[in-house]
Coordinates of C-alpha atoms and ligand atoms in Angstrom, one line a residue:
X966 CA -31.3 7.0 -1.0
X967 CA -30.9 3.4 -2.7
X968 CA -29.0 1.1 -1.5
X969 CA -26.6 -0.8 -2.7
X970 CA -25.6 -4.7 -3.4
X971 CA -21.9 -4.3 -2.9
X972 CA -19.9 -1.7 -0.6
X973 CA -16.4 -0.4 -0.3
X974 CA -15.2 0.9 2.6
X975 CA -11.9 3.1 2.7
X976 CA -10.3 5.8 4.5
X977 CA -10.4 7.9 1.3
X978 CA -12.5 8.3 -1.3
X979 CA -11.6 7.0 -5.0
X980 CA -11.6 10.7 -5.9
X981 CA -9.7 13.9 -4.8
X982 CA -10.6 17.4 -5.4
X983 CA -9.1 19.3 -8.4
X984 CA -6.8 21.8 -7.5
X985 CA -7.9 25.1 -8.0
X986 CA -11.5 23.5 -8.9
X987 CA -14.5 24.4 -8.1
X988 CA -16.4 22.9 -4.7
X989 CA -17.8 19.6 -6.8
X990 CA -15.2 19.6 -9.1
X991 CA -13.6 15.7 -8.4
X992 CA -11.2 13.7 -10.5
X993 CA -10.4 9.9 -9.7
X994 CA -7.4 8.6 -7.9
X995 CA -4.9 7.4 -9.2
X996 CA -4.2 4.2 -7.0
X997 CA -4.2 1.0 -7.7
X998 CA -7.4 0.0 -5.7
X999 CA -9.5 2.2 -7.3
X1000 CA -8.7 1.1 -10.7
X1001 CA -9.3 -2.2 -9.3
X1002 CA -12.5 -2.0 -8.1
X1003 CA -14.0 0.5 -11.1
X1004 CA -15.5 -2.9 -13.0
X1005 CA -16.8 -4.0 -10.1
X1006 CA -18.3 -0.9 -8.6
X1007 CA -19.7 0.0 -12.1
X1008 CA -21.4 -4.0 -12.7
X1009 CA -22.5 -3.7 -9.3
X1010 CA -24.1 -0.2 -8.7
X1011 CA -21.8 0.1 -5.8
X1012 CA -21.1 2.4 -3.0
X1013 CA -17.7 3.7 -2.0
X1014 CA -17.8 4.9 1.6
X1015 CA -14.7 7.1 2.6
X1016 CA -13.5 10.4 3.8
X1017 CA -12.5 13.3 1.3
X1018 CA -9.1 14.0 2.3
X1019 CA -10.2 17.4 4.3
X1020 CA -10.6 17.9 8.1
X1021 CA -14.1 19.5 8.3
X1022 CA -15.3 19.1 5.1
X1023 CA -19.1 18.4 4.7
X1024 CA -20.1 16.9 1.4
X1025 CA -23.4 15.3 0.7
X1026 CA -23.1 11.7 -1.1
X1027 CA -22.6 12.4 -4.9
X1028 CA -22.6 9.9 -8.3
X1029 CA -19.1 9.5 -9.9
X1030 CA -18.1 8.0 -12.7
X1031 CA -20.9 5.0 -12.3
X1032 CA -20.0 5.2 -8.4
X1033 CA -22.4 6.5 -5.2
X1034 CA -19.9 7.8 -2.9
X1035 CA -20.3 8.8 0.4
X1036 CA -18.3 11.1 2.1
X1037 CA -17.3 10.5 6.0
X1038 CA -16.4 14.2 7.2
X1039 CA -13.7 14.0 10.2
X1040 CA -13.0 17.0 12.2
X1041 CA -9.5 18.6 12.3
X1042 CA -8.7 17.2 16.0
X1043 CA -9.9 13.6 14.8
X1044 CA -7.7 14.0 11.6
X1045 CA -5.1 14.7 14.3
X1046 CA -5.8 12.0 16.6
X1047 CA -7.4 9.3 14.3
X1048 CA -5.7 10.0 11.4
X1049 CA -2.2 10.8 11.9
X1050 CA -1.7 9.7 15.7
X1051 CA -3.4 6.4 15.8
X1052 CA -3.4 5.2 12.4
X1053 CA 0.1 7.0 11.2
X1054 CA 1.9 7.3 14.5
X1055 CA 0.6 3.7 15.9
X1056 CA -0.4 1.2 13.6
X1057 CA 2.1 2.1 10.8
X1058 CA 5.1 1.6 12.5
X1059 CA 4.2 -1.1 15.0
X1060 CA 2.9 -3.5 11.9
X1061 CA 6.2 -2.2 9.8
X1062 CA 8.4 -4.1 12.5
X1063 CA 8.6 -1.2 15.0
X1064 CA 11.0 0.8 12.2
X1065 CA 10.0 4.0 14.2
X1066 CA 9.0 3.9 17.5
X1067 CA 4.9 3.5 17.9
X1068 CA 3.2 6.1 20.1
X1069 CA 0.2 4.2 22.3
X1070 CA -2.0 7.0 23.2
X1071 CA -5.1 6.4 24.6
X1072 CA -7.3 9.3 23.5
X1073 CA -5.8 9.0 20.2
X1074 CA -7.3 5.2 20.1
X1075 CA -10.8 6.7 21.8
X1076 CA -11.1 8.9 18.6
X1077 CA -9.9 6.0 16.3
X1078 CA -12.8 4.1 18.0
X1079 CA -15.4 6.7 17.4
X1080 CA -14.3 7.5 13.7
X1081 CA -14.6 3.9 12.7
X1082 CA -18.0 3.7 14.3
X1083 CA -19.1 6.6 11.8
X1084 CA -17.4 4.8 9.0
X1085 CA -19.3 1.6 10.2
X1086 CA -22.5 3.4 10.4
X1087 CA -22.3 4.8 6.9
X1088 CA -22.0 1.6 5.4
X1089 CA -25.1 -0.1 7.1
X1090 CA -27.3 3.3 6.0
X1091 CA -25.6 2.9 2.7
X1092 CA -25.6 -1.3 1.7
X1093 CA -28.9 -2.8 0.7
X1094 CA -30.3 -6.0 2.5
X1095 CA -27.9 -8.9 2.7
X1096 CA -25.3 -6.8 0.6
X1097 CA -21.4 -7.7 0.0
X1098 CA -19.0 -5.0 2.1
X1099 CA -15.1 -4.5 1.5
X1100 CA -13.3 -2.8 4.1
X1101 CA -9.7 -1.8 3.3
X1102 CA -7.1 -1.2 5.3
X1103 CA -5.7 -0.9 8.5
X1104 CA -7.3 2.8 9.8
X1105 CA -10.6 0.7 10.1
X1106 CA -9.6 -2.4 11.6
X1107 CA -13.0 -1.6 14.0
X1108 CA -15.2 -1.6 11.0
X1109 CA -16.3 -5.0 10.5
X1110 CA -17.6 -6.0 13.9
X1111 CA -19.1 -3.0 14.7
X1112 CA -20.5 -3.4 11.1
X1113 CA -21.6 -7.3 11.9
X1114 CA -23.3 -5.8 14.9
X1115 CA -25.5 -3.1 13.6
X1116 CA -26.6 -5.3 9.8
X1117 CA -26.1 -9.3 10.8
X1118 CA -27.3 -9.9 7.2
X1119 CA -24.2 -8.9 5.5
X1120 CA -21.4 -10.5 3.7
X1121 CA -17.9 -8.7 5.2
X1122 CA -14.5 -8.9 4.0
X1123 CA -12.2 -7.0 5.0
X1124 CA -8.4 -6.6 3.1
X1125 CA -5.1 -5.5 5.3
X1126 CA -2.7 -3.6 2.3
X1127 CA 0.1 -3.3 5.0
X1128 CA 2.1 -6.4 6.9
X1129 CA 0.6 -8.1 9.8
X1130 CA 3.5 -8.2 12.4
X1131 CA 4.5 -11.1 14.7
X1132 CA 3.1 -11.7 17.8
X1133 CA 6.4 -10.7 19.5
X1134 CA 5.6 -6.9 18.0
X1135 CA 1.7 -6.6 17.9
X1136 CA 1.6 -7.9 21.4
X1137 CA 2.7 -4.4 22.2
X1138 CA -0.7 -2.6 21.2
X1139 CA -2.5 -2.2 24.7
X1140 CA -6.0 -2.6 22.1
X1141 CA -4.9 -6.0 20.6
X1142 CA -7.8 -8.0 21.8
X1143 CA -10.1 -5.3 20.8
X1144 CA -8.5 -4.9 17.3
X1145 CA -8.4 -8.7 16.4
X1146 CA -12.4 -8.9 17.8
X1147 CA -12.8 -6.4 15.4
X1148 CA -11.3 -7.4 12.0
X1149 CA -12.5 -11.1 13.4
X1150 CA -16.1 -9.5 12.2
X1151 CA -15.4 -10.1 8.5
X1152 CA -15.9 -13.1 6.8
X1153 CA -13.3 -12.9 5.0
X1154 CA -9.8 -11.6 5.9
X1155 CA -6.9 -10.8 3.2
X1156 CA -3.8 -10.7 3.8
X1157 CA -0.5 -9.7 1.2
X1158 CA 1.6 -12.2 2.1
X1159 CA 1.5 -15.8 3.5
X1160 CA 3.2 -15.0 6.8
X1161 CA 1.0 -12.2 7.8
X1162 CA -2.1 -14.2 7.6
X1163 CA -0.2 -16.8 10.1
X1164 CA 1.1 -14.0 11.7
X1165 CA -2.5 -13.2 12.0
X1166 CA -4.1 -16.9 13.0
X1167 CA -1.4 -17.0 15.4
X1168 CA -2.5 -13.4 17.1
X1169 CA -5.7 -15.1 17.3
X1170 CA -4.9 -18.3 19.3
X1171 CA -2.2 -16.3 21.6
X1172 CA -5.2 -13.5 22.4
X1173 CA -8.0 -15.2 22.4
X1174 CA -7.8 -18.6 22.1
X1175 CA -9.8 -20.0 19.5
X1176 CA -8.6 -22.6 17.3
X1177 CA -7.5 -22.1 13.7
X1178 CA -7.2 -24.9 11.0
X1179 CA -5.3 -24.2 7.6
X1180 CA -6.8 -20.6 7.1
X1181 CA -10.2 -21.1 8.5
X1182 CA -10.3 -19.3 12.2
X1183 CA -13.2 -20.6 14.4
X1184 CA -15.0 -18.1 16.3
X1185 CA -17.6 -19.4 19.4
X1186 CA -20.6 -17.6 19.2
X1187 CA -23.1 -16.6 21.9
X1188 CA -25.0 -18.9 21.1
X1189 CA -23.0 -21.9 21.5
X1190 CA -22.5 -22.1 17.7
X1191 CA -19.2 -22.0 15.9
X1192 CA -18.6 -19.3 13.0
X1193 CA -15.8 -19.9 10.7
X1194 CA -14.4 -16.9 9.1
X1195 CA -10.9 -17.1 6.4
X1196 CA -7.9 -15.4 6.8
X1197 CA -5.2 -15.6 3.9
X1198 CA -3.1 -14.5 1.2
X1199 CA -4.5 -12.3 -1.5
X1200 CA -1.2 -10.7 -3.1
X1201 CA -2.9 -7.2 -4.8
X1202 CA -1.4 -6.4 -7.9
X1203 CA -1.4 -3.3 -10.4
X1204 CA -3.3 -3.2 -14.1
X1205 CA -1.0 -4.5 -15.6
X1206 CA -2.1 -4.5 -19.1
X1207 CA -2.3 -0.4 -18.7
X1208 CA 1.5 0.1 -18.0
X1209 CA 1.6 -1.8 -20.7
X1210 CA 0.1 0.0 -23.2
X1211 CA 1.2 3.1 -21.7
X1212 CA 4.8 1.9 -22.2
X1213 CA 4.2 1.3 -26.0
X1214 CA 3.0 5.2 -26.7
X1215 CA 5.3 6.6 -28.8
X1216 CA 5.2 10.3 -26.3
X1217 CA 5.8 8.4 -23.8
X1218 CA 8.9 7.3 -25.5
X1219 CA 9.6 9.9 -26.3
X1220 CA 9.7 11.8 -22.9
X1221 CA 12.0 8.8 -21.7
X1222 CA 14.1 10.0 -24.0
X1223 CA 14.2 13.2 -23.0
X1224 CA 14.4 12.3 -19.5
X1225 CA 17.7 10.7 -20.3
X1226 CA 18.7 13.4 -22.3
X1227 CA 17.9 15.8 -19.3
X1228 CA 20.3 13.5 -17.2
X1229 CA 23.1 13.9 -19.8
X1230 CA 23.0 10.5 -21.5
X1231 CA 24.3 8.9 -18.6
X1232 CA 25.5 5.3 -19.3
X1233 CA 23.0 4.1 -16.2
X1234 CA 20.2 5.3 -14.1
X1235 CA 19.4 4.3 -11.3
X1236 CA 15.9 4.9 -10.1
X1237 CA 13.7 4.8 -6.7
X1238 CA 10.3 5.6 -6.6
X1239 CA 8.4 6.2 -3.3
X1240 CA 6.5 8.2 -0.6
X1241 CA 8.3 9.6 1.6
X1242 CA 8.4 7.3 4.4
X1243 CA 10.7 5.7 6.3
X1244 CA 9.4 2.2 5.6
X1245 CA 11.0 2.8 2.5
X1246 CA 14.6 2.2 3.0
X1247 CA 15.8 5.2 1.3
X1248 CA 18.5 6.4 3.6
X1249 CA 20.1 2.5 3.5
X1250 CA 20.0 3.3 -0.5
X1251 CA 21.4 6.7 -0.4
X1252 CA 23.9 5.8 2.1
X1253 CA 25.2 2.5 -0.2
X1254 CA 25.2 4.6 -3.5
X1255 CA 27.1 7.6 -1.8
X1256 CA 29.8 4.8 -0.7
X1257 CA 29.8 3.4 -4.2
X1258 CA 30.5 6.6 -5.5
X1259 CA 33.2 7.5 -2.4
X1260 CA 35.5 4.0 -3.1
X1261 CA 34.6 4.8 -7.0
X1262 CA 33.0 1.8 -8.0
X1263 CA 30.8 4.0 -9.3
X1264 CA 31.6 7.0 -11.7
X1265 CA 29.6 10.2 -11.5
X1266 CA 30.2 10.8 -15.1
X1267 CA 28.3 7.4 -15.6
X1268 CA 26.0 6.9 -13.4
X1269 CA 22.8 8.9 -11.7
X1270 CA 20.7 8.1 -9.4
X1271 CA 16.9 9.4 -9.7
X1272 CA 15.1 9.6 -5.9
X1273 CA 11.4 10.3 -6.4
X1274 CA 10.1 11.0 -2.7
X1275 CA 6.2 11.9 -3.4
X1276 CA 5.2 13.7 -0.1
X1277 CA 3.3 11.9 2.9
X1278 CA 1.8 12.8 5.9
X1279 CA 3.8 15.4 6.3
X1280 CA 2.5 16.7 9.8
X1281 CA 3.6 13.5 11.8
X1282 CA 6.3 13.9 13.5
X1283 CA 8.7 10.8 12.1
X1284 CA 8.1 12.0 8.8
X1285 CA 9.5 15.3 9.1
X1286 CA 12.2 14.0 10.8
X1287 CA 13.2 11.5 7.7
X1288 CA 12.4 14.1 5.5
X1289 CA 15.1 16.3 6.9
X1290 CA 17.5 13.2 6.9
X1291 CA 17.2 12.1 3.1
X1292 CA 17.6 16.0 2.2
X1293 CA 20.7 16.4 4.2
X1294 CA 22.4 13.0 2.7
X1295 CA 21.1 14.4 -0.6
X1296 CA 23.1 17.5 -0.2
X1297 CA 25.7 16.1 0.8
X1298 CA 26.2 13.6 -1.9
X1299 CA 25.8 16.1 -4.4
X1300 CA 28.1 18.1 -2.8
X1301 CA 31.0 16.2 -2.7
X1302 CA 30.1 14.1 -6.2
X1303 CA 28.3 16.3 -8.4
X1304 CA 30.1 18.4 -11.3
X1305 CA 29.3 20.8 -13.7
X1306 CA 28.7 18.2 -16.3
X1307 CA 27.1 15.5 -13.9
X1308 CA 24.6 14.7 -11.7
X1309 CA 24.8 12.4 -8.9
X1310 CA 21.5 12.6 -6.9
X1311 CA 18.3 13.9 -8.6
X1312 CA 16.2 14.8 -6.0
X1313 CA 12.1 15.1 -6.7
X1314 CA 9.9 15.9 -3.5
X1315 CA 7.0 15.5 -5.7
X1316 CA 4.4 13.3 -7.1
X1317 CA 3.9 12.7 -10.5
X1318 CA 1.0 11.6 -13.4
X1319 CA 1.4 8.2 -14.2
X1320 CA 2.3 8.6 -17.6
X1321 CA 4.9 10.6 -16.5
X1322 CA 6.2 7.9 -13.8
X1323 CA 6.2 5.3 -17.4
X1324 CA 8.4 7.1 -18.9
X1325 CA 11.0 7.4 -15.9
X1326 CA 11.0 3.7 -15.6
X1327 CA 11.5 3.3 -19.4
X1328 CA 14.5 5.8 -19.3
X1329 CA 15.7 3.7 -15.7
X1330 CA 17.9 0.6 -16.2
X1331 CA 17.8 -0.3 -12.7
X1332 CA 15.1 -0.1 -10.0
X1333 CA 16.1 0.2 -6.6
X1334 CA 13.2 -1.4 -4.0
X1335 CA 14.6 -1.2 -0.8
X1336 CA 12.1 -1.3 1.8
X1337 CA 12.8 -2.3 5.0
X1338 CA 9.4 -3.5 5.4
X1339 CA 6.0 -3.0 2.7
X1340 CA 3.0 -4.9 2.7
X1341 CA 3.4 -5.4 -1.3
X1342 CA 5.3 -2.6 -3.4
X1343 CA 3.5 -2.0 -6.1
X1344 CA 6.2 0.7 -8.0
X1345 CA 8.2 -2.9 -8.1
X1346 CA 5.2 -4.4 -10.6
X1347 CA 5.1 -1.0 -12.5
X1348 CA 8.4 -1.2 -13.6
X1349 CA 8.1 -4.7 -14.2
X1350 CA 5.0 -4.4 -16.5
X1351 CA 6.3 -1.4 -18.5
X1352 CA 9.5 -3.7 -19.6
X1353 CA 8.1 -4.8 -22.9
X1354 CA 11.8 -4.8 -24.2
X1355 CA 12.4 -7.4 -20.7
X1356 CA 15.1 -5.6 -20.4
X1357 CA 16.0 -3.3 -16.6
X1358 CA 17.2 -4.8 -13.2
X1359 CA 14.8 -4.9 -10.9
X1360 CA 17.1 -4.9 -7.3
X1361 CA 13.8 -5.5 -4.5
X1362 CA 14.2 -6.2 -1.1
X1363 CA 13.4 -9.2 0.6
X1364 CA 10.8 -7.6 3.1
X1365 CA 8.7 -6.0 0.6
X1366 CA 5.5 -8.4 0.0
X1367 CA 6.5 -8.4 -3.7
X1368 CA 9.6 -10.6 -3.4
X1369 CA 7.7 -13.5 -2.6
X1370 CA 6.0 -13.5 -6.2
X1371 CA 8.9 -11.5 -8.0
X1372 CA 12.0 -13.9 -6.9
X1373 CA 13.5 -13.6 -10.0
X1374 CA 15.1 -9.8 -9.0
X1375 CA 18.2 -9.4 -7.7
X1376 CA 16.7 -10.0 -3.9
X1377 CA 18.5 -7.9 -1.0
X1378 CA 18.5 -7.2 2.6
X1379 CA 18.8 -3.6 2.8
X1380 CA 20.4 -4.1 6.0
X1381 CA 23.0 -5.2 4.5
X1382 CA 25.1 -2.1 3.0
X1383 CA 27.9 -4.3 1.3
X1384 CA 25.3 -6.4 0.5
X1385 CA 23.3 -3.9 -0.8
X1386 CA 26.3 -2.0 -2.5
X1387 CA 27.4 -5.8 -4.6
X1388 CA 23.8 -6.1 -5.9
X1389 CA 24.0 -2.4 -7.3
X1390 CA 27.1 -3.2 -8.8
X1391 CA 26.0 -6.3 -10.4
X1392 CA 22.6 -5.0 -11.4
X1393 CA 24.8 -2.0 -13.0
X1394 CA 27.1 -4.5 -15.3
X1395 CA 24.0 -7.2 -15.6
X1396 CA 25.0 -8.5 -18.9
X1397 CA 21.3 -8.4 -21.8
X1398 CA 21.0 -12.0 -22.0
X1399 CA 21.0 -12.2 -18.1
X1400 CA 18.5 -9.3 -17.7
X1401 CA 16.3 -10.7 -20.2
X1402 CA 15.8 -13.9 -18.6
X1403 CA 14.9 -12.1 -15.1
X1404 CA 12.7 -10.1 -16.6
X1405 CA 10.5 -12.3 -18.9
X1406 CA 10.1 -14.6 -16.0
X1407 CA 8.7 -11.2 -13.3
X1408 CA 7.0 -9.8 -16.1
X1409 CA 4.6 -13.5 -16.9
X1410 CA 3.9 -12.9 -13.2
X1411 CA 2.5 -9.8 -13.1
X1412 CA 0.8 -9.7 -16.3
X1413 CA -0.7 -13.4 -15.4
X1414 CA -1.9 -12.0 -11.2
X1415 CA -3.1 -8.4 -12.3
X1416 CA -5.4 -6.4 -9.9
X1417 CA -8.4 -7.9 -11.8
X1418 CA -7.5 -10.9 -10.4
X1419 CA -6.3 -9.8 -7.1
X1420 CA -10.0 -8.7 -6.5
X1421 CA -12.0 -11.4 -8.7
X1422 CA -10.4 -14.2 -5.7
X1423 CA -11.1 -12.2 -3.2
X1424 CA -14.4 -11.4 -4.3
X1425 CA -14.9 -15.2 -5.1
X1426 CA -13.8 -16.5 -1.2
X1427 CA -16.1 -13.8 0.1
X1428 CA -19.1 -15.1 -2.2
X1429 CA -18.1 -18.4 -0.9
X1430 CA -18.6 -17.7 2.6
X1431 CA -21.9 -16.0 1.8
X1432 CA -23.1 -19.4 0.1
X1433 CA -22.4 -21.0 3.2
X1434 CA -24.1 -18.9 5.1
X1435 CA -27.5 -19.0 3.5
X1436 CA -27.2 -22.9 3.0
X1437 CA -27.1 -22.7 7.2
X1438 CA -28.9 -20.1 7.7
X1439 CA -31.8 -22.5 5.4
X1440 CA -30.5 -25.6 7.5
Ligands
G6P1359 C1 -0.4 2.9 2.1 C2 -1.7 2.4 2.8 C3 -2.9 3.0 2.2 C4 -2.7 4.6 2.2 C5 -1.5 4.9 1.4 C6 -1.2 6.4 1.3 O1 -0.4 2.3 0.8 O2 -1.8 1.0 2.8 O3 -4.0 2.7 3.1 O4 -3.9 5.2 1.6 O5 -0.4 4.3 2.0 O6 -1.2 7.0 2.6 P1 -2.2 8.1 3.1 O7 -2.0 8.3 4.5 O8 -1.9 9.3 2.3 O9 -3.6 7.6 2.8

């Protein structure tokens, strides 16, 4: 096999398998990252290194689209253990501020530590000599030490989509030393927001007490020398300039028309977009729109709220639980609000093309974010980008990574029901001129940082530290 200059390292693949398709029949993903990194991959011949999806699922690496990928098969009890106990049941809700309770098992973290030694293992077979590796994300946190170990010559960065909690929180993990030594292998380390990369430096100095200065973190080596790798802010974004254009076809338009029309015309909807997870905040929005409708601030006959909940790791535990919650509060609102003529709720356990997700947020005239705690947000940008009228209410919460670039919505602490309840209202009878000037101002900021950019800086600090390390590797 050849090898390649640059390497991306994920826990899935930029490709799923087509429904009903044949055993090589793949389509890409739609996510953000992979449309991200398609230029990049494509200029650079590069690898993708990830797992399909399946527990015991043996494919041999295959070309897509301009891209070698390489699948990492996991068996059904590491799925279990690495997949949804350590990474899903542990790290997910102890870096999303302990929103459900963290499970600390150790042979789920004994698989977690074998599976990212495979992963680790496939990118040294698969990068070339002195090649560039990205690791993503935080079910391979192990990756880029045990990577630095096996193939010194390479460049690592690793980014972190999720929130780096405070040390308060992640002093809970029983593994953090080992987890910090292990991300502390990159060269570069990426971070959402500004306070998770201090959260991050600070984790350093309270585990293992090494020195950090601005965002470099100084790392003693064996051999008395001191390495120096980065740890900061690269906020990812979306393509922007596709919603864009997707939000100017006339079908799609047209099918926000009809989405409307579907609704029965009503005067406002209301939308929220998300997996199904209870990082998401969507009981704290069901419960204020259910009192808004209860002390009638809110009409039925003017007003509907649309709750896409695309399904998510649906065998762990805390999700079924949630999902059962959100159904029940569902129910109930329609129950006691619906009429013949009117919805209240609209209810979709389901995912959705993207086109399909434009034209909801054309046909919404308010977009409800309210996470109790998200790394970025990236539905928040979508309906942002696909405003080409600027006009929409954008209501995001405060402890999603997005309100630090998008402070121009109506901000929130979802928390806060009144609080939460007064910005709905006000979102609802936001008068145009108002709405306009919100929206110009989020819109220039995520058409001007667009995922192109998100990974052209990244890319460009990690080529920096590889620059310095030849000019001492030459000293
Ligand atoms: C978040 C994580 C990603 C993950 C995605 C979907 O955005 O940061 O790493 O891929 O959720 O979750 P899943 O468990 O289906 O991969």
């Amino acid at each position: 096999m050849t090898q390649a200059e640059f390497v991306v390292v994920a826990n899935r693949l930029p490709v799923d398998r087509v429904p009903g398709g044949g055993d090589d029949d793949w389509r890409r993903s739609p996510g953000g990252l992979v449309t991200a990194l398609e230029p990049v991959m494509r200029r650079a011949d590069g690898a993708w290194v990830g797992w399909v999806g399946q527990a015991d699922h043996h494919v041999a690496p295959f070309d897509f689209d301009g891209t070698h990928l390489v699948p990492v098969a996991l068996s059904a009890e590491e799925v279990e253990l690495y997949y949804e106990g350590m990474s899903n049941d542990t790290f997910w809700p102890l870096y999303h501020d302990v929103i459900s309770a963290p499970q600390y098992h150790r042979e789920w973290w004994d698989a977690y530590v074998r599976v990212n030694r495979r992963f680790a293992e496939a990118a040294a077979d698969a990068a070339a000599d002195g090649a560039t590796v990205w690791v993503q994300d935080y079910q391979l946190q192990l990756v880029p030490r045990l990577l630095r170990e096996l193939r010194p010559d390479l460049t690592i960065g690793y980014f972190h989509h999720i929130p780096f909690p405070a040390y308060g929180l992640y002093s809970q993990l029983p593994w953090r030393k080992q987890v910090i030594e292990g991300l502390l292998g990159a060269d570069v380390i990426g971070f959402q927001r500004v306070a998770d990369a201090g959260n991050f430096a600070r984790a350093v100095r309270r585990v293992l007490h090494y020195t950090t200065k601005g965002s470099d973190i100084h790392i003693p080596e064996e051999d008395g020398s001191t390495r120096i790798a980065v740890a900061k802010a690269f906020p990812i974004s979306i393509d922007s300039e596709a919603y864009v254009e997707m939000a100017r076809r006339e079908d799609i338009q047209a099918r926000a028309a009809e989405i409307r029309e579907g609704l029965g015309n009503p005067r406002t909807i209301l939308l929220g977009v998300d997996r199904l997870d209870y990082t998401k905040g969507i009981r704290h929005r069901l419960k204020a729109f259910g009192e808004l409708l209860a002390g009638g601030e809110v009409d039925v006959a003017d007003v509907t709220l649309v709750q896409v909940a695309s399904p998510s790791r649906e065998r762990v535990g805390a999700y079924m639980q949630l999902r059962d919650e959100i159904e029940l509060t569902v129910a109930r609102i329609a129950g006691d609000y619906d009429t013949l003529d009117h919805t209240a709720v609209r209810y979709l356990h389901h995912s959705y093309p993207r086109e399909e997700m434009v034209a909801l947020f054309l046909a919404a005239d308010v977009m409800l974010v309210t996470a109790l705690r998200d790394g970025m947000n990236l539905v928040a940008k979508e309906y942002v980008a696909t405003r080409t009228d600027n006009r929409g209410v954008l209501v995001l919460s405060e402890f999603a990574g997005a309100a630090d670039e998008l402070s121009n919505a109506v901000l929130v602490n979802p928390h806060d029901i009144d609080g939460l309840k007064e910005a709905i209202v006000r979102a609802i009878g936001m008068p145009p001129a108002e709405q306009s000037r919100r929206m110009r101002s989020l819109r220039r900021k995520v058409l001007d940082n667009d995922v192109g950019q998100w990974s052209k800086k990244f890319l460009d600090a990690l080529a920096q530290a590889r620059k310095a390390k030849s000019e001492e590797d030459a000293a």
